[in-house]
Amino acid sequence: MFGLLTSLALAALITLAPTDDDAVTHREFERLQGYSTVVLNHVSDRLGTDNLPNAAGLPVEPGIFVTVLLDRLQIYDRDIVGLNAGRLDQAVAAHECVSGCALTFYDAFQETWLEAAIESSVHAVEIPQRVLFAAHEQVPARSVVDLAYAAAETRPVQPPSLHLLVNSANGGLRAMRFYLIPPGGLDLRQGSAALGLTISISRGKYVVKATDPRFAREHSVGTLAELRRLLADVKRRYPGKESAIIVPDAQVSVGELMAALTVVRPGFPRIVLSAGQRVRTP
Protein backbone atom coordinates (compact mmCIF):
# COMPACT_ATOMS: atom_id res chain seq x y z
CA MET A 1 0.00 0.00 0.00
CA PHE A 2 1.29 3.45 -0.87
CA GLY A 3 2.05 5.75 2.04
CA LEU A 4 0.93 9.37 2.07
CA LEU A 5 4.33 10.62 0.86
CA THR A 6 4.28 8.33 -2.18
CA SER A 7 0.66 9.16 -3.00
CA LEU A 8 1.22 12.89 -2.77
CA ALA A 9 4.41 12.65 -4.79
CA LEU A 10 2.63 10.81 -7.57
CA ALA A 11 -0.24 13.30 -7.55
CA ALA A 12 2.17 16.22 -7.64
CA LEU A 13 4.30 14.73 -10.41
CA ILE A 14 1.34 14.53 -12.80
CA THR A 15 0.08 17.99 -11.83
CA LEU A 16 1.06 21.05 -13.77
CA ALA A 17 2.38 23.76 -11.50
CA PRO A 18 0.35 26.93 -12.13
CA THR A 19 1.22 30.04 -10.19
CA ASP A 20 -1.36 31.46 -7.79
CA ASP A 21 -2.43 33.94 -10.48
CA ASP A 22 -2.86 31.37 -13.25
CA ALA A 23 -6.28 30.16 -14.29
CA VAL A 24 -6.78 26.46 -13.57
CA THR A 25 -7.84 24.58 -16.69
CA HIS A 26 -10.29 21.65 -16.59
CA ARG A 27 -7.48 19.11 -16.97
CA GLU A 28 -5.38 20.81 -14.30
CA PHE A 29 -8.38 20.86 -11.97
CA GLU A 30 -8.86 17.11 -12.39
CA ARG A 31 -5.21 16.53 -11.53
CA LEU A 32 -5.40 18.85 -8.54
CA GLN A 33 -8.39 16.83 -7.38
CA GLY A 34 -6.14 13.76 -7.09
CA TYR A 35 -3.80 15.58 -4.75
CA SER A 36 -6.54 17.21 -2.70
CA THR A 37 -8.32 13.87 -2.29
CA VAL A 38 -5.19 12.31 -0.77
CA VAL A 39 -4.82 15.28 1.59
CA LEU A 40 -8.51 15.17 2.51
CA ASN A 41 -8.29 11.46 3.33
CA HIS A 42 -5.25 12.03 5.53
CA VAL A 43 -6.84 14.99 7.35
CA SER A 44 -10.06 13.04 7.88
CA ASP A 45 -8.14 10.06 9.27
CA ARG A 46 -5.62 11.80 11.51
CA LEU A 47 -7.33 15.04 12.46
CA GLY A 48 -10.95 15.15 11.34
CA THR A 49 -12.05 17.98 9.09
CA ASP A 50 -14.39 19.22 11.84
CA ASN A 51 -11.31 20.03 13.89
CA LEU A 52 -9.93 22.39 11.24
CA PRO A 53 -10.72 26.10 11.64
CA ASN A 54 -13.79 27.24 9.72
CA ALA A 55 -13.21 29.76 6.95
CA ALA A 56 -13.42 30.36 3.22
CA GLY A 57 -10.41 29.59 1.04
CA LEU A 58 -9.09 28.54 -2.36
CA PRO A 59 -8.64 25.07 -3.88
CA VAL A 60 -5.89 22.94 -2.35
CA GLU A 61 -2.82 22.80 -4.61
CA PRO A 62 0.25 20.52 -4.31
CA GLY A 63 3.00 21.28 -1.83
CA ILE A 64 4.79 20.10 1.30
CA PHE A 65 2.02 18.87 3.59
CA VAL A 66 2.22 19.39 7.35
CA THR A 67 -0.21 18.12 9.99
CA VAL A 68 -0.16 19.76 13.43
CA LEU A 69 -2.01 17.59 15.92
CA LEU A 70 -2.39 18.19 19.62
CA ASP A 71 0.03 15.35 20.39
CA ARG A 72 2.46 15.35 17.44
CA LEU A 73 3.76 17.04 14.32
CA GLN A 74 3.83 15.25 10.96
CA ILE A 75 5.38 16.19 7.62
CA TYR A 76 3.52 14.11 5.06
CA ASP A 77 2.74 11.01 7.16
CA ARG A 78 6.09 10.95 8.96
CA ASP A 79 6.02 11.69 12.68
CA ILE A 80 8.55 14.42 13.46
CA VAL A 81 8.15 15.19 17.16
CA GLY A 82 5.66 14.82 19.97
CA LEU A 83 3.68 17.89 21.06
CA ASN A 84 1.98 18.74 24.32
CA ALA A 85 -1.38 20.38 23.59
CA GLY A 86 0.11 21.53 20.29
CA ARG A 87 3.31 22.92 21.82
CA LEU A 88 6.88 21.74 21.94
CA ASP A 89 8.15 20.93 25.41
CA GLN A 90 11.39 22.76 26.22
CA ALA A 91 11.82 24.22 22.74
CA VAL A 92 15.33 25.37 21.84
CA ALA A 93 15.73 28.03 19.15
CA ALA A 94 17.81 27.16 16.09
CA HIS A 95 20.91 29.33 15.89
CA GLU A 96 20.53 29.68 12.10
CA CYS A 97 16.86 30.67 12.30
CA VAL A 98 16.68 34.47 12.28
CA SER A 99 13.09 34.46 13.51
CA GLY A 100 14.04 32.31 16.50
CA CYS A 101 12.09 29.26 15.34
CA ALA A 102 12.53 25.98 17.18
CA LEU A 103 15.56 23.84 16.32
CA THR A 104 13.36 20.75 15.93
CA PHE A 105 11.16 22.52 13.37
CA TYR A 106 14.15 24.03 11.56
CA ASP A 107 15.96 20.70 11.24
CA ALA A 108 12.80 18.90 10.10
CA PHE A 109 12.16 21.35 7.27
CA GLN A 110 15.80 21.53 6.29
CA GLU A 111 15.76 17.75 5.82
CA THR A 112 12.44 17.90 3.96
CA TRP A 113 13.68 20.51 1.48
CA LEU A 114 16.88 18.53 0.95
CA GLU A 115 14.84 15.42 0.12
CA ALA A 116 12.69 17.51 -2.24
CA ALA A 117 15.79 18.89 -3.96
CA ILE A 118 17.15 15.37 -4.50
CA GLU A 119 13.81 14.21 -5.88
CA SER A 120 13.73 17.28 -8.11
CA SER A 121 17.09 16.45 -9.65
CA VAL A 122 16.29 12.75 -10.10
CA HIS A 123 12.83 13.18 -11.62
CA ALA A 124 13.35 16.58 -13.31
CA VAL A 125 10.47 18.22 -11.44
CA GLU A 126 10.32 21.47 -9.52
CA ILE A 127 10.94 21.69 -5.81
CA PRO A 128 7.51 22.23 -4.19
CA GLN A 129 6.52 25.87 -4.10
CA ARG A 130 3.93 25.63 -1.32
CA VAL A 131 3.67 24.48 2.27
CA LEU A 132 0.22 23.45 3.50
CA PHE A 133 -0.56 23.37 7.23
CA ALA A 134 -3.47 21.31 8.56
CA ALA A 135 -3.67 22.32 12.21
CA HIS A 136 -6.16 21.30 14.89
CA GLU A 137 -8.16 24.38 15.83
CA GLN A 138 -7.01 24.05 19.47
CA VAL A 139 -3.31 24.12 18.54
CA PRO A 140 -1.63 27.39 19.58
CA ALA A 141 -1.41 29.73 16.61
CA ARG A 142 2.19 30.53 17.52
CA SER A 143 3.14 26.90 16.87
CA VAL A 144 1.95 27.29 13.27
CA VAL A 145 3.72 30.65 12.95
CA ASP A 146 6.93 29.08 14.26
CA LEU A 147 6.60 26.22 11.79
CA ALA A 148 5.92 28.64 8.94
CA TYR A 149 9.11 30.56 9.69
CA ALA A 150 11.07 27.30 9.86
CA ALA A 151 9.68 26.30 6.45
CA ALA A 152 10.40 29.71 4.94
CA GLU A 153 13.92 30.07 6.30
CA THR A 154 15.07 26.63 5.16
CA ARG A 155 13.72 26.47 1.60
CA PRO A 156 16.53 26.94 -0.96
CA VAL A 157 16.57 29.98 -3.28
CA GLN A 158 13.33 31.59 -2.14
CA PRO A 159 10.66 31.09 0.53
CA PRO A 160 7.57 29.04 -0.31
CA SER A 161 4.00 30.27 -0.42
CA LEU A 162 2.24 29.38 2.83
CA HIS A 163 -1.29 28.08 3.25
CA LEU A 164 -3.45 27.14 6.21
CA LEU A 165 -6.04 24.46 5.49
CA VAL A 166 -9.57 25.35 6.55
CA ASN A 167 -12.98 23.70 6.55
CA SER A 168 -15.32 25.71 4.35
CA ALA A 169 -19.05 25.33 4.88
CA ASN A 170 -19.67 25.42 1.15
CA GLY A 171 -16.39 24.20 -0.34
CA GLY A 172 -15.12 21.52 2.04
CA LEU A 173 -11.33 21.40 2.44
CA ARG A 174 -9.80 24.68 1.26
CA ALA A 175 -6.55 26.61 1.65
CA MET A 176 -6.08 30.15 2.94
CA ARG A 177 -2.83 31.84 1.90
CA PHE A 178 -0.87 33.90 4.40
CA TYR A 179 2.44 35.73 4.46
CA LEU A 180 5.13 36.38 7.08
CA ILE A 181 6.87 39.49 8.30
CA PRO A 182 10.58 39.12 7.40
CA PRO A 183 12.31 37.06 10.12
CA GLY A 184 14.42 39.99 11.30
CA GLY A 185 11.58 42.51 11.20
CA LEU A 186 10.33 44.95 8.58
CA ASP A 187 12.02 48.26 7.79
CA LEU A 188 9.74 50.75 6.05
CA ARG A 189 11.51 53.24 3.79
CA GLN A 190 11.36 56.99 4.27
CA GLY A 191 8.16 58.24 2.67
CA SER A 192 6.68 54.74 2.44
CA ALA A 193 2.95 54.71 1.75
CA ALA A 194 2.52 51.54 3.81
CA LEU A 195 -0.08 51.76 6.54
CA GLY A 196 1.66 49.15 8.69
CA LEU A 197 -1.65 48.09 10.21
CA THR A 198 -0.89 45.68 13.06
CA ILE A 199 -3.42 43.73 15.11
CA SER A 200 -2.14 42.04 18.25
CA ILE A 201 -4.47 39.29 19.41
CA SER A 202 -4.87 37.87 22.89
CA ARG A 203 -7.89 36.21 24.46
CA GLY A 204 -10.59 38.85 24.79
CA LYS A 205 -8.38 41.70 23.55
CA TYR A 206 -7.45 43.10 20.14
CA VAL A 207 -4.95 45.95 19.94
CA VAL A 208 -4.85 47.84 16.64
CA LYS A 209 -2.08 50.23 15.66
CA ALA A 210 -0.32 51.46 12.52
CA THR A 211 2.94 53.10 11.49
CA ASP A 212 1.24 55.79 9.41
CA PRO A 213 1.68 59.07 11.34
CA ARG A 214 -1.97 59.95 10.63
CA PHE A 215 -2.97 56.92 12.71
CA ALA A 216 -2.76 58.92 15.92
CA ARG A 217 -3.04 56.25 18.60
CA GLU A 218 -3.49 52.55 19.16
CA HIS A 219 -6.95 51.21 19.84
CA SER A 220 -7.90 48.36 22.12
CA VAL A 221 -11.21 46.49 21.84
CA GLY A 222 -12.56 43.42 23.58
CA THR A 223 -14.87 41.71 21.09
CA LEU A 224 -14.90 40.69 17.43
CA ALA A 225 -17.91 42.93 16.82
CA GLU A 226 -15.95 45.93 18.11
CA LEU A 227 -12.96 44.90 16.01
CA ARG A 228 -15.17 44.69 12.91
CA ARG A 229 -16.48 48.22 13.46
CA LEU A 230 -13.00 49.58 14.14
CA LEU A 231 -11.53 48.01 11.00
CA ALA A 232 -14.44 49.25 8.89
CA ASP A 233 -13.56 52.78 10.05
CA VAL A 234 -9.85 52.20 9.27
CA LYS A 235 -10.78 50.95 5.79
CA ARG A 236 -12.85 54.08 5.12
CA ARG A 237 -9.90 56.25 6.08
CA TYR A 238 -7.37 54.18 4.14
CA PRO A 239 -9.37 52.68 1.23
CA GLY A 240 -6.39 51.50 -0.83
CA LYS A 241 -4.71 49.42 1.86
CA GLU A 242 -4.92 45.63 1.65
CA SER A 243 -2.47 44.25 4.24
CA ALA A 244 -2.83 43.55 7.93
CA ILE A 245 -0.10 42.24 10.20
CA ILE A 246 -1.47 39.79 12.76
CA VAL A 247 0.44 38.99 15.96
CA PRO A 248 -1.19 36.23 18.04
CA ASP A 249 0.08 35.79 21.57
CA ALA A 250 1.11 32.43 23.01
CA GLN A 251 -2.37 31.62 24.35
CA VAL A 252 -4.37 32.20 21.16
CA SER A 253 -5.45 29.04 19.34
CA VAL A 254 -5.64 28.48 15.60
CA GLY A 255 -9.42 28.56 15.87
CA GLU A 256 -9.38 31.88 17.72
CA LEU A 257 -6.92 33.29 15.19
CA MET A 258 -9.18 32.25 12.33
CA ALA A 259 -12.22 33.78 14.01
CA ALA A 260 -10.34 37.10 14.06
CA LEU A 261 -9.20 36.66 10.46
CA THR A 262 -12.79 36.28 9.29
CA VAL A 263 -13.30 39.82 10.60
CA VAL A 264 -10.04 41.18 9.19
CA ARG A 265 -10.00 39.64 5.71
CA PRO A 266 -13.03 41.40 4.14
CA GLY A 267 -11.24 44.76 4.37
CA PHE A 268 -7.62 43.61 4.50
CA PRO A 269 -7.32 40.36 2.52
CA ARG A 270 -3.51 40.15 2.56
CA ILE A 271 -2.84 38.47 5.90
CA VAL A 272 0.72 38.76 7.24
CA LEU A 273 1.50 36.75 10.36
CA SER A 274 4.22 37.69 12.81
CA ALA A 275 5.87 36.16 15.86
CA GLY A 276 6.38 39.65 17.24
CA GLN A 277 8.97 40.99 14.80
CA ARG A 278 9.26 44.75 14.86
CA VAL A 279 7.95 46.98 12.09
CA ARG A 280 10.39 49.89 12.00
CA THR A 281 10.01 53.33 10.47
CA PRO A 282 12.85 55.85 9.88
Tab-separated table of C-alpha atoms in Angstrom:
chain	number	residue	atom	x	y	z
A	1	MET	CA	0.000	0.000	0.000
A	2	PHE	CA	1.289	3.452	-0.869
A	3	GLY	CA	2.047	5.752	2.042
A	4	LEU	CA	0.935	9.367	2.067
A	5	LEU	CA	4.325	10.621	0.857
A	6	THR	CA	4.278	8.329	-2.184
A	7	SER	CA	0.657	9.157	-3.001
A	8	LEU	CA	1.221	12.890	-2.771
A	9	ALA	CA	4.412	12.654	-4.790
A	10	LEU	CA	2.634	10.813	-7.572
A	11	ALA	CA	-0.241	13.297	-7.553
A	12	ALA	CA	2.173	16.216	-7.638
A	13	LEU	CA	4.302	14.726	-10.414
A	14	ILE	CA	1.344	14.533	-12.804
A	15	THR	CA	0.079	17.990	-11.830
A	16	LEU	CA	1.061	21.048	-13.774
A	17	ALA	CA	2.379	23.762	-11.497
A	18	PRO	CA	0.353	26.932	-12.125
A	19	THR	CA	1.217	30.043	-10.185
A	20	ASP	CA	-1.364	31.459	-7.791
A	21	ASP	CA	-2.427	33.942	-10.482
A	22	ASP	CA	-2.857	31.368	-13.248
A	23	ALA	CA	-6.276	30.157	-14.285
A	24	VAL	CA	-6.776	26.460	-13.569
A	25	THR	CA	-7.842	24.580	-16.693
A	26	HIS	CA	-10.292	21.651	-16.590
A	27	ARG	CA	-7.479	19.109	-16.968
A	28	GLU	CA	-5.381	20.809	-14.297
A	29	PHE	CA	-8.382	20.861	-11.972
A	30	GLU	CA	-8.861	17.112	-12.386
A	31	ARG	CA	-5.214	16.534	-11.526
A	32	LEU	CA	-5.403	18.849	-8.541
A	33	GLN	CA	-8.393	16.830	-7.375
A	34	GLY	CA	-6.142	13.756	-7.095
A	35	TYR	CA	-3.800	15.584	-4.750
A	36	SER	CA	-6.542	17.206	-2.697
A	37	THR	CA	-8.320	13.870	-2.294
A	38	VAL	CA	-5.192	12.309	-0.768
A	39	VAL	CA	-4.821	15.278	1.586
A	40	LEU	CA	-8.509	15.166	2.512
A	41	ASN	CA	-8.289	11.459	3.326
A	42	HIS	CA	-5.249	12.029	5.526
A	43	VAL	CA	-6.837	14.985	7.349
A	44	SER	CA	-10.055	13.042	7.876
A	45	ASP	CA	-8.144	10.060	9.272
A	46	ARG	CA	-5.620	11.804	11.507
A	47	LEU	CA	-7.331	15.044	12.461
A	48	GLY	CA	-10.948	15.150	11.342
A	49	THR	CA	-12.049	17.980	9.089
A	50	ASP	CA	-14.392	19.215	11.837
A	51	ASN	CA	-11.307	20.031	13.893
A	52	LEU	CA	-9.928	22.386	11.242
A	53	PRO	CA	-10.716	26.100	11.643
A	54	ASN	CA	-13.786	27.237	9.718
A	55	ALA	CA	-13.215	29.765	6.946
A	56	ALA	CA	-13.421	30.356	3.216
A	57	GLY	CA	-10.410	29.589	1.037
A	58	LEU	CA	-9.095	28.541	-2.360
A	59	PRO	CA	-8.638	25.071	-3.878
A	60	VAL	CA	-5.887	22.940	-2.350
A	61	GLU	CA	-2.818	22.795	-4.611
A	62	PRO	CA	0.251	20.518	-4.311
A	63	GLY	CA	3.003	21.278	-1.832
A	64	ILE	CA	4.794	20.096	1.297
A	65	PHE	CA	2.020	18.874	3.593
A	66	VAL	CA	2.219	19.391	7.355
A	67	THR	CA	-0.214	18.120	9.993
A	68	VAL	CA	-0.161	19.763	13.432
A	69	LEU	CA	-2.006	17.594	15.916
A	70	LEU	CA	-2.385	18.192	19.617
A	71	ASP	CA	0.030	15.348	20.387
A	72	ARG	CA	2.455	15.354	17.439
A	73	LEU	CA	3.760	17.036	14.321
A	74	GLN	CA	3.825	15.246	10.961
A	75	ILE	CA	5.377	16.190	7.624
A	76	TYR	CA	3.519	14.109	5.059
A	77	ASP	CA	2.740	11.007	7.160
A	78	ARG	CA	6.093	10.948	8.956
A	79	ASP	CA	6.015	11.686	12.683
A	80	ILE	CA	8.545	14.420	13.464
A	81	VAL	CA	8.153	15.192	17.159
A	82	GLY	CA	5.658	14.820	19.974
A	83	LEU	CA	3.681	17.885	21.056
A	84	ASN	CA	1.984	18.737	24.318
A	85	ALA	CA	-1.378	20.379	23.588
A	86	GLY	CA	0.107	21.531	20.293
A	87	ARG	CA	3.306	22.917	21.821
A	88	LEU	CA	6.884	21.741	21.941
A	89	ASP	CA	8.148	20.933	25.410
A	90	GLN	CA	11.392	22.757	26.223
A	91	ALA	CA	11.819	24.215	22.740
A	92	VAL	CA	15.328	25.370	21.840
A	93	ALA	CA	15.728	28.025	19.152
A	94	ALA	CA	17.805	27.163	16.090
A	95	HIS	CA	20.913	29.333	15.893
A	96	GLU	CA	20.526	29.684	12.100
A	97	CYS	CA	16.860	30.666	12.304
A	98	VAL	CA	16.677	34.465	12.278
A	99	SER	CA	13.088	34.463	13.507
A	100	GLY	CA	14.043	32.314	16.498
A	101	CYS	CA	12.090	29.264	15.338
A	102	ALA	CA	12.531	25.981	17.177
A	103	LEU	CA	15.563	23.844	16.323
A	104	THR	CA	13.361	20.751	15.934
A	105	PHE	CA	11.164	22.517	13.365
A	106	TYR	CA	14.146	24.026	11.556
A	107	ASP	CA	15.964	20.698	11.239
A	108	ALA	CA	12.800	18.897	10.095
A	109	PHE	CA	12.155	21.349	7.267
A	110	GLN	CA	15.804	21.535	6.292
A	111	GLU	CA	15.762	17.754	5.825
A	112	THR	CA	12.441	17.896	3.962
A	113	TRP	CA	13.677	20.513	1.484
A	114	LEU	CA	16.876	18.530	0.947
A	115	GLU	CA	14.836	15.423	0.120
A	116	ALA	CA	12.685	17.509	-2.235
A	117	ALA	CA	15.787	18.892	-3.964
A	118	ILE	CA	17.154	15.374	-4.497
A	119	GLU	CA	13.807	14.212	-5.876
A	120	SER	CA	13.726	17.278	-8.109
A	121	SER	CA	17.095	16.446	-9.651
A	122	VAL	CA	16.291	12.754	-10.100
A	123	HIS	CA	12.831	13.179	-11.618
A	124	ALA	CA	13.347	16.581	-13.311
A	125	VAL	CA	10.473	18.223	-11.437
A	126	GLU	CA	10.317	21.472	-9.523
A	127	ILE	CA	10.940	21.691	-5.813
A	128	PRO	CA	7.515	22.234	-4.192
A	129	GLN	CA	6.521	25.871	-4.104
A	130	ARG	CA	3.934	25.631	-1.316
A	131	VAL	CA	3.666	24.484	2.267
A	132	LEU	CA	0.221	23.454	3.503
A	133	PHE	CA	-0.555	23.366	7.232
A	134	ALA	CA	-3.467	21.307	8.560
A	135	ALA	CA	-3.674	22.320	12.208
A	136	HIS	CA	-6.162	21.302	14.888
A	137	GLU	CA	-8.161	24.375	15.828
A	138	GLN	CA	-7.008	24.047	19.470
A	139	VAL	CA	-3.309	24.123	18.540
A	140	PRO	CA	-1.629	27.387	19.580
A	141	ALA	CA	-1.410	29.732	16.605
A	142	ARG	CA	2.192	30.533	17.520
A	143	SER	CA	3.145	26.895	16.866
A	144	VAL	CA	1.951	27.289	13.273
A	145	VAL	CA	3.717	30.654	12.948
A	146	ASP	CA	6.931	29.078	14.263
A	147	LEU	CA	6.600	26.220	11.790
A	148	ALA	CA	5.925	28.641	8.939
A	149	TYR	CA	9.113	30.562	9.693
A	150	ALA	CA	11.066	27.301	9.856
A	151	ALA	CA	9.684	26.297	6.447
A	152	ALA	CA	10.397	29.714	4.940
A	153	GLU	CA	13.919	30.070	6.296
A	154	THR	CA	15.070	26.630	5.161
A	155	ARG	CA	13.724	26.467	1.596
A	156	PRO	CA	16.527	26.941	-0.955
A	157	VAL	CA	16.566	29.978	-3.275
A	158	GLN	CA	13.325	31.591	-2.139
A	159	PRO	CA	10.655	31.093	0.529
A	160	PRO	CA	7.566	29.036	-0.308
A	161	SER	CA	4.003	30.275	-0.419
A	162	LEU	CA	2.244	29.378	2.833
A	163	HIS	CA	-1.293	28.079	3.249
A	164	LEU	CA	-3.447	27.140	6.213
A	165	LEU	CA	-6.045	24.459	5.494
A	166	VAL	CA	-9.571	25.346	6.546
A	167	ASN	CA	-12.984	23.704	6.553
A	168	SER	CA	-15.320	25.711	4.345
A	169	ALA	CA	-19.048	25.329	4.884
A	170	ASN	CA	-19.671	25.422	1.148
A	171	GLY	CA	-16.392	24.203	-0.340
A	172	GLY	CA	-15.120	21.519	2.041
A	173	LEU	CA	-11.334	21.402	2.436
A	174	ARG	CA	-9.803	24.680	1.258
A	175	ALA	CA	-6.546	26.612	1.654
A	176	MET	CA	-6.076	30.153	2.945
A	177	ARG	CA	-2.827	31.837	1.899
A	178	PHE	CA	-0.865	33.899	4.397
A	179	TYR	CA	2.442	35.733	4.461
A	180	LEU	CA	5.135	36.377	7.077
A	181	ILE	CA	6.867	39.495	8.302
A	182	PRO	CA	10.581	39.120	7.395
A	183	PRO	CA	12.309	37.061	10.117
A	184	GLY	CA	14.419	39.985	11.300
A	185	GLY	CA	11.583	42.512	11.198
A	186	LEU	CA	10.332	44.953	8.581
A	187	ASP	CA	12.018	48.262	7.786
A	188	LEU	CA	9.744	50.755	6.055
A	189	ARG	CA	11.506	53.244	3.794
A	190	GLN	CA	11.362	56.994	4.272
A	191	GLY	CA	8.162	58.238	2.674
A	192	SER	CA	6.675	54.738	2.435
A	193	ALA	CA	2.951	54.711	1.752
A	194	ALA	CA	2.519	51.540	3.814
A	195	LEU	CA	-0.075	51.759	6.543
A	196	GLY	CA	1.664	49.149	8.692
A	197	LEU	CA	-1.647	48.092	10.207
A	198	THR	CA	-0.891	45.682	13.055
A	199	ILE	CA	-3.424	43.733	15.110
A	200	SER	CA	-2.139	42.044	18.255
A	201	ILE	CA	-4.474	39.290	19.411
A	202	SER	CA	-4.874	37.869	22.890
A	203	ARG	CA	-7.893	36.207	24.461
A	204	GLY	CA	-10.589	38.854	24.787
A	205	LYS	CA	-8.383	41.696	23.555
A	206	TYR	CA	-7.453	43.097	20.136
A	207	VAL	CA	-4.947	45.947	19.941
A	208	VAL	CA	-4.854	47.837	16.636
A	209	LYS	CA	-2.085	50.231	15.656
A	210	ALA	CA	-0.317	51.463	12.525
A	211	THR	CA	2.939	53.098	11.488
A	212	ASP	CA	1.239	55.786	9.408
A	213	PRO	CA	1.683	59.068	11.344
A	214	ARG	CA	-1.968	59.948	10.628
A	215	PHE	CA	-2.971	56.925	12.710
A	216	ALA	CA	-2.760	58.921	15.915
A	217	ARG	CA	-3.037	56.247	18.602
A	218	GLU	CA	-3.494	52.555	19.159
A	219	HIS	CA	-6.954	51.209	19.839
A	220	SER	CA	-7.899	48.358	22.125
A	221	VAL	CA	-11.211	46.487	21.843
A	222	GLY	CA	-12.562	43.422	23.581
A	223	THR	CA	-14.872	41.712	21.091
A	224	LEU	CA	-14.896	40.690	17.434
A	225	ALA	CA	-17.911	42.927	16.825
A	226	GLU	CA	-15.951	45.934	18.106
A	227	LEU	CA	-12.961	44.896	16.011
A	228	ARG	CA	-15.174	44.693	12.908
A	229	ARG	CA	-16.481	48.221	13.457
A	230	LEU	CA	-13.001	49.581	14.135
A	231	LEU	CA	-11.529	48.005	11.004
A	232	ALA	CA	-14.438	49.245	8.893
A	233	ASP	CA	-13.560	52.776	10.045
A	234	VAL	CA	-9.853	52.199	9.272
A	235	LYS	CA	-10.779	50.949	5.785
A	236	ARG	CA	-12.852	54.076	5.122
A	237	ARG	CA	-9.904	56.251	6.084
A	238	TYR	CA	-7.369	54.176	4.137
A	239	PRO	CA	-9.366	52.678	1.231
A	240	GLY	CA	-6.395	51.497	-0.833
A	241	LYS	CA	-4.708	49.421	1.864
A	242	GLU	CA	-4.916	45.632	1.648
A	243	SER	CA	-2.469	44.246	4.238
A	244	ALA	CA	-2.833	43.550	7.933
A	245	ILE	CA	-0.095	42.240	10.203
A	246	ILE	CA	-1.474	39.786	12.757
A	247	VAL	CA	0.438	38.993	15.964
A	248	PRO	CA	-1.194	36.234	18.038
A	249	ASP	CA	0.085	35.786	21.567
A	250	ALA	CA	1.113	32.427	23.014
A	251	GLN	CA	-2.374	31.619	24.348
A	252	VAL	CA	-4.371	32.198	21.157
A	253	SER	CA	-5.450	29.035	19.337
A	254	VAL	CA	-5.639	28.477	15.599
A	255	GLY	CA	-9.423	28.558	15.873
A	256	GLU	CA	-9.379	31.881	17.722
A	257	LEU	CA	-6.917	33.287	15.192
A	258	MET	CA	-9.179	32.252	12.325
A	259	ALA	CA	-12.219	33.784	14.007
A	260	ALA	CA	-10.336	37.098	14.063
A	261	LEU	CA	-9.197	36.659	10.459
A	262	THR	CA	-12.793	36.278	9.287
A	263	VAL	CA	-13.303	39.815	10.600
A	264	VAL	CA	-10.038	41.183	9.191
A	265	ARG	CA	-9.998	39.637	5.706
A	266	PRO	CA	-13.027	41.402	4.144
A	267	GLY	CA	-11.240	44.755	4.365
A	268	PHE	CA	-7.623	43.614	4.497
A	269	PRO	CA	-7.319	40.362	2.518
A	270	ARG	CA	-3.509	40.146	2.556
A	271	ILE	CA	-2.835	38.474	5.904
A	272	VAL	CA	0.722	38.764	7.236
A	273	LEU	CA	1.504	36.749	10.357
A	274	SER	CA	4.218	37.690	12.814
A	275	ALA	CA	5.873	36.162	15.863
A	276	GLY	CA	6.377	39.651	17.242
A	277	GLN	CA	8.971	40.986	14.804
A	278	ARG	CA	9.261	44.754	14.863
A	279	VAL	CA	7.948	46.981	12.093
A	280	ARG	CA	10.388	49.892	11.996
A	281	THR	CA	10.012	53.328	10.473
A	282	PRO	CA	12.854	55.855	9.883
